Amino acid sequence: NFSFPADLTLTLKIVTPDTTFKFNPGTIYGFSECGSIYRYFEGGVELNAQEDFYKIEEANGLILYSSLFVSGDEIFYSTNLTSPIHRLTLENLEEDFGHYPDFISELKKMKRKPESLAARDDEGFRIVDLYTEFVKPIE
């Protein structure tokens, strides 16, 4: 029960009946809380995302995150669970997926509509469906 960034300065100790786990400052890279999973990311100006624990919203091919600490309702993404996290913008997506022109074309259509790149439907985020269709089909 402590808030970020205490994990970067404090050693955490979890004691169970059979063992004790010690986590030195800065060594926790994720945690779960109330059924949600969070991933730590150190951020950086060049990556267009700040240091924070990002909540994993959807992890079906493309990983989507939220961060109430950093930016309210804004959505972020990464190409896998260990790659850098970026803001979900058309510019960032074009940089990462420019070699998939059909995917980028569909994203541009989404961007022109009242819905945004972070639009959801009953199944989840629409961008994940497009990613699965044009970039990486589920095997």
PDB file of C-alpha atoms in Angstrom:
ATOM      1  CA  ASN A   1       0.000   0.000   0.000  1.00  0.00           C
ATOM      2  CA  PHE A   2       2.336   2.690  -1.253  1.00  0.00           C
ATOM      3  CA  SER A   3       2.306   4.847  -4.295  1.00  0.00           C
ATOM      4  CA  PHE A   4       4.671   5.180  -7.234  1.00  0.00           C
ATOM      5  CA  PRO A   5       7.621   5.977  -7.205  1.00  0.00           C
ATOM      6  CA  ALA A   6       8.263   4.421  -3.777  1.00  0.00           C
ATOM      7  CA  ASP A   7       9.200   1.158  -5.499  1.00  0.00           C
ATOM      8  CA  LEU A   8      12.202   2.958  -7.021  1.00  0.00           C
ATOM      9  CA  THR A   9      13.583   3.948  -3.622  1.00  0.00           C
ATOM     10  CA  LEU A  10      12.403   1.299  -1.148  1.00  0.00           C
ATOM     11  CA  THR A  11      13.296  -2.371  -0.804  1.00  0.00           C
ATOM     12  CA  LEU A  12      10.138  -4.467  -0.747  1.00  0.00           C
ATOM     13  CA  LYS A  13       9.962  -7.620   1.320  1.00  0.00           C
ATOM     14  CA  ILE A  14       7.224 -10.252   1.049  1.00  0.00           C
ATOM     15  CA  VAL A  15       7.219 -12.804   3.846  1.00  0.00           C
ATOM     16  CA  THR A  16       5.367 -16.095   3.479  1.00  0.00           C
ATOM     17  CA  PRO A  17       5.346 -19.029   5.906  1.00  0.00           C
ATOM     18  CA  ASP A  18       8.105 -20.839   3.968  1.00  0.00           C
ATOM     19  CA  THR A  19      10.188 -18.077   2.426  1.00  0.00           C
ATOM     20  CA  THR A  20      10.982 -14.391   2.196  1.00  0.00           C
ATOM     21  CA  PHE A  21      11.209 -12.502  -1.093  1.00  0.00           C
ATOM     22  CA  LYS A  22      13.255  -9.317  -1.258  1.00  0.00           C
ATOM     23  CA  PHE A  23      12.924  -6.870  -4.159  1.00  0.00           C
ATOM     24  CA  ASN A  24      15.610  -4.213  -4.381  1.00  0.00           C
ATOM     25  CA  PRO A  25      14.635  -0.715  -5.544  1.00  0.00           C
ATOM     26  CA  GLY A  26      13.824  -0.548  -9.242  1.00  0.00           C
ATOM     27  CA  THR A  27      13.556  -4.317  -9.771  1.00  0.00           C
ATOM     28  CA  ILE A  28       9.767  -4.615  -9.942  1.00  0.00           C
ATOM     29  CA  TYR A  29       8.620  -4.595 -13.554  1.00  0.00           C
ATOM     30  CA  GLY A  30       4.973  -5.458 -13.121  1.00  0.00           C
ATOM     31  CA  PHE A  31       2.281  -6.363 -10.651  1.00  0.00           C
ATOM     32  CA  SER A  32      -1.366  -7.328 -10.511  1.00  0.00           C
ATOM     33  CA  GLU A  33      -4.034  -5.604  -8.483  1.00  0.00           C
ATOM     34  CA  CYS A  34      -7.753  -6.427  -8.322  1.00  0.00           C
ATOM     35  CA  GLY A  35      -7.538  -8.551 -11.462  1.00  0.00           C
ATOM     36  CA  SER A  36      -5.631  -5.955 -13.511  1.00  0.00           C
ATOM     37  CA  ILE A  37      -2.033  -6.386 -14.669  1.00  0.00           C
ATOM     38  CA  TYR A  38       0.401  -3.469 -14.733  1.00  0.00           C
ATOM     39  CA  ARG A  39       3.737  -3.197 -16.528  1.00  0.00           C
ATOM     40  CA  TYR A  40       6.499  -0.815 -15.498  1.00  0.00           C
ATOM     41  CA  PHE A  41       8.043   1.280 -18.259  1.00  0.00           C
ATOM     42  CA  GLU A  42      10.878   3.750 -17.732  1.00  0.00           C
ATOM     43  CA  GLY A  43       9.595   6.072 -20.462  1.00  0.00           C
ATOM     44  CA  GLY A  44      11.553   8.637 -22.387  1.00  0.00           C
ATOM     45  CA  VAL A  45      10.940  11.707 -24.514  1.00  0.00           C
ATOM     46  CA  GLU A  46      11.964   9.897 -27.690  1.00  0.00           C
ATOM     47  CA  LEU A  47       9.445   7.153 -26.899  1.00  0.00           C
ATOM     48  CA  ASN A  48       6.575   9.595 -26.366  1.00  0.00           C
ATOM     49  CA  ALA A  49       5.590   7.978 -23.040  1.00  0.00           C
ATOM     50  CA  GLN A  50       6.495   8.754 -19.439  1.00  0.00           C
ATOM     51  CA  GLU A  51       7.786   6.601 -16.612  1.00  0.00           C
ATOM     52  CA  ASP A  52       4.852   4.797 -15.055  1.00  0.00           C
ATOM     53  CA  PHE A  53       3.150   1.490 -14.362  1.00  0.00           C
ATOM     54  CA  TYR A  54       0.861   1.000 -17.377  1.00  0.00           C
ATOM     55  CA  LYS A  55      -2.321  -1.047 -17.026  1.00  0.00           C
ATOM     56  CA  ILE A  56      -2.628  -3.734 -19.700  1.00  0.00           C
ATOM     57  CA  GLU A  57      -6.025  -3.201 -21.323  1.00  0.00           C
ATOM     58  CA  GLU A  58      -5.730  -5.810 -24.067  1.00  0.00           C
ATOM     59  CA  ALA A  59      -2.959  -8.234 -24.975  1.00  0.00           C
ATOM     60  CA  ASN A  60      -4.031  -9.987 -28.139  1.00  0.00           C
ATOM     61  CA  GLY A  61      -1.186  -9.484 -30.605  1.00  0.00           C
ATOM     62  CA  LEU A  62      -0.857  -5.742 -30.133  1.00  0.00           C
ATOM     63  CA  ILE A  63      -0.550  -4.789 -26.435  1.00  0.00           C
ATOM     64  CA  LEU A  64      -2.714  -1.817 -25.377  1.00  0.00           C
ATOM     65  CA  TYR A  65      -2.294   0.076 -22.112  1.00  0.00           C
ATOM     66  CA  SER A  66      -3.854   2.875 -20.121  1.00  0.00           C
ATOM     67  CA  SER A  67      -2.238   5.140 -17.567  1.00  0.00           C
ATOM     68  CA  LEU A  68      -4.417   7.274 -15.326  1.00  0.00           C
ATOM     69  CA  PHE A  69      -1.298   8.643 -13.622  1.00  0.00           C
ATOM     70  CA  VAL A  70       0.203  10.003 -16.843  1.00  0.00           C
ATOM     71  CA  SER A  71      -2.659  10.989 -19.093  1.00  0.00           C
ATOM     72  CA  GLY A  72      -6.213  10.241 -18.068  1.00  0.00           C
ATOM     73  CA  ASP A  73      -8.029   8.224 -20.733  1.00  0.00           C
ATOM     74  CA  GLU A  74      -5.220   8.159 -23.310  1.00  0.00           C
ATOM     75  CA  ILE A  75      -4.244   4.752 -24.719  1.00  0.00           C
ATOM     76  CA  PHE A  76      -0.698   3.509 -25.310  1.00  0.00           C
ATOM     77  CA  TYR A  77       0.657   0.455 -27.149  1.00  0.00           C
ATOM     78  CA  SER A  78       3.651  -1.807 -27.545  1.00  0.00           C
ATOM     79  CA  THR A  79       4.376  -4.533 -30.067  1.00  0.00           C
ATOM     80  CA  ASN A  80       5.010  -7.091 -27.287  1.00  0.00           C
ATOM     81  CA  LEU A  81       5.306  -7.207 -23.498  1.00  0.00           C
ATOM     82  CA  THR A  82       8.987  -6.243 -23.457  1.00  0.00           C
ATOM     83  CA  SER A  83       9.155  -3.638 -26.238  1.00  0.00           C
ATOM     84  CA  PRO A  84       8.939   0.127 -25.609  1.00  0.00           C
ATOM     85  CA  ILE A  85       5.543   1.670 -24.906  1.00  0.00           C
ATOM     86  CA  HIS A  86       4.358   4.452 -27.250  1.00  0.00           C
ATOM     87  CA  ARG A  87       1.380   6.774 -27.287  1.00  0.00           C
ATOM     88  CA  LEU A  88      -1.317   5.421 -29.612  1.00  0.00           C
ATOM     89  CA  THR A  89      -0.929   7.971 -32.409  1.00  0.00           C
ATOM     90  CA  LEU A  90      -1.051   7.532 -36.160  1.00  0.00           C
ATOM     91  CA  GLU A  91       2.506   8.856 -36.426  1.00  0.00           C
ATOM     92  CA  ASN A  92       3.869   6.267 -33.976  1.00  0.00           C
ATOM     93  CA  LEU A  93       1.908   3.462 -35.640  1.00  0.00           C
ATOM     94  CA  GLU A  94       3.186   4.504 -39.077  1.00  0.00           C
ATOM     95  CA  GLU A  95       6.739   4.354 -37.753  1.00  0.00           C
ATOM     96  CA  ASP A  96       6.280   0.854 -36.298  1.00  0.00           C
ATOM     97  CA  PHE A  97       4.010  -0.596 -39.008  1.00  0.00           C
ATOM     98  CA  GLY A  98       4.775   1.420 -42.154  1.00  0.00           C
ATOM     99  CA  HIS A  99       5.640  -1.802 -43.989  1.00  0.00           C
ATOM    100  CA  TYR A 100       1.972  -2.876 -43.611  1.00  0.00           C
ATOM    101  CA  PRO A 101       0.245  -0.339 -45.908  1.00  0.00           C
ATOM    102  CA  ASP A 102      -3.217  -1.961 -45.660  1.00  0.00           C
ATOM    103  CA  PHE A 103      -3.094  -1.715 -41.854  1.00  0.00           C
ATOM    104  CA  ILE A 104      -2.048   1.958 -42.002  1.00  0.00           C
ATOM    105  CA  SER A 105      -4.758   2.694 -44.578  1.00  0.00           C
ATOM    106  CA  GLU A 106      -7.444   1.255 -42.273  1.00  0.00           C
ATOM    107  CA  LEU A 107      -6.066   3.242 -39.328  1.00  0.00           C
ATOM    108  CA  LYS A 108      -6.290   6.446 -41.364  1.00  0.00           C
ATOM    109  CA  LYS A 109      -9.944   5.672 -42.113  1.00  0.00           C
ATOM    110  CA  MET A 110     -10.588   5.174 -38.382  1.00  0.00           C
ATOM    111  CA  LYS A 111      -8.893   8.441 -37.566  1.00  0.00           C
ATOM    112  CA  ARG A 112     -11.177  10.375 -39.962  1.00  0.00           C
ATOM    113  CA  LYS A 113     -14.350   9.108 -38.298  1.00  0.00           C
ATOM    114  CA  PRO A 114     -15.704  10.470 -35.009  1.00  0.00           C
ATOM    115  CA  GLU A 115     -14.177   7.427 -33.330  1.00  0.00           C
ATOM    116  CA  SER A 116     -10.491   7.462 -32.597  1.00  0.00           C
ATOM    117  CA  LEU A 117      -7.704   4.905 -32.870  1.00  0.00           C
ATOM    118  CA  ALA A 118      -8.716   3.800 -29.369  1.00  0.00           C
ATOM    119  CA  ALA A 119     -12.320   3.003 -30.377  1.00  0.00           C
ATOM    120  CA  ARG A 120     -13.850  -0.070 -28.755  1.00  0.00           C
ATOM    121  CA  ASP A 121     -16.717  -2.350 -29.624  1.00  0.00           C
ATOM    122  CA  ASP A 122     -18.255  -5.321 -27.809  1.00  0.00           C
ATOM    123  CA  GLU A 123     -15.206  -7.438 -28.664  1.00  0.00           C
ATOM    124  CA  GLY A 124     -12.588  -4.957 -27.407  1.00  0.00           C
ATOM    125  CA  PHE A 125     -10.373  -2.456 -29.190  1.00  0.00           C
ATOM    126  CA  ARG A 126     -11.021  -2.185 -32.948  1.00  0.00           C
ATOM    127  CA  ILE A 127      -7.324  -1.589 -33.635  1.00  0.00           C
ATOM    128  CA  VAL A 128      -6.525  -5.079 -32.304  1.00  0.00           C
ATOM    129  CA  ASP A 129      -8.949  -6.579 -34.826  1.00  0.00           C
ATOM    130  CA  LEU A 130      -7.241  -4.628 -37.623  1.00  0.00           C
ATOM    131  CA  TYR A 131      -3.818  -5.678 -36.334  1.00  0.00           C
ATOM    132  CA  THR A 132      -4.901  -9.330 -36.384  1.00  0.00           C
ATOM    133  CA  GLU A 133      -6.337  -8.967 -39.882  1.00  0.00           C
ATOM    134  CA  PHE A 134      -3.457  -7.091 -41.527  1.00  0.00           C
ATOM    135  CA  VAL A 135      -0.294  -7.591 -39.473  1.00  0.00           C
ATOM    136  CA  LYS A 136      -0.227 -10.748 -37.403  1.00  0.00           C
ATOM    137  CA  PRO A 137      -3.011 -13.302 -37.761  1.00  0.00           C
ATOM    138  CA  ILE A 138      -3.685 -15.430 -34.679  1.00  0.00           C
ATOM    139  CA  GLU A 139      -2.202 -18.880 -35.245  1.00  0.00           C
TER     140      GLU A 139
END
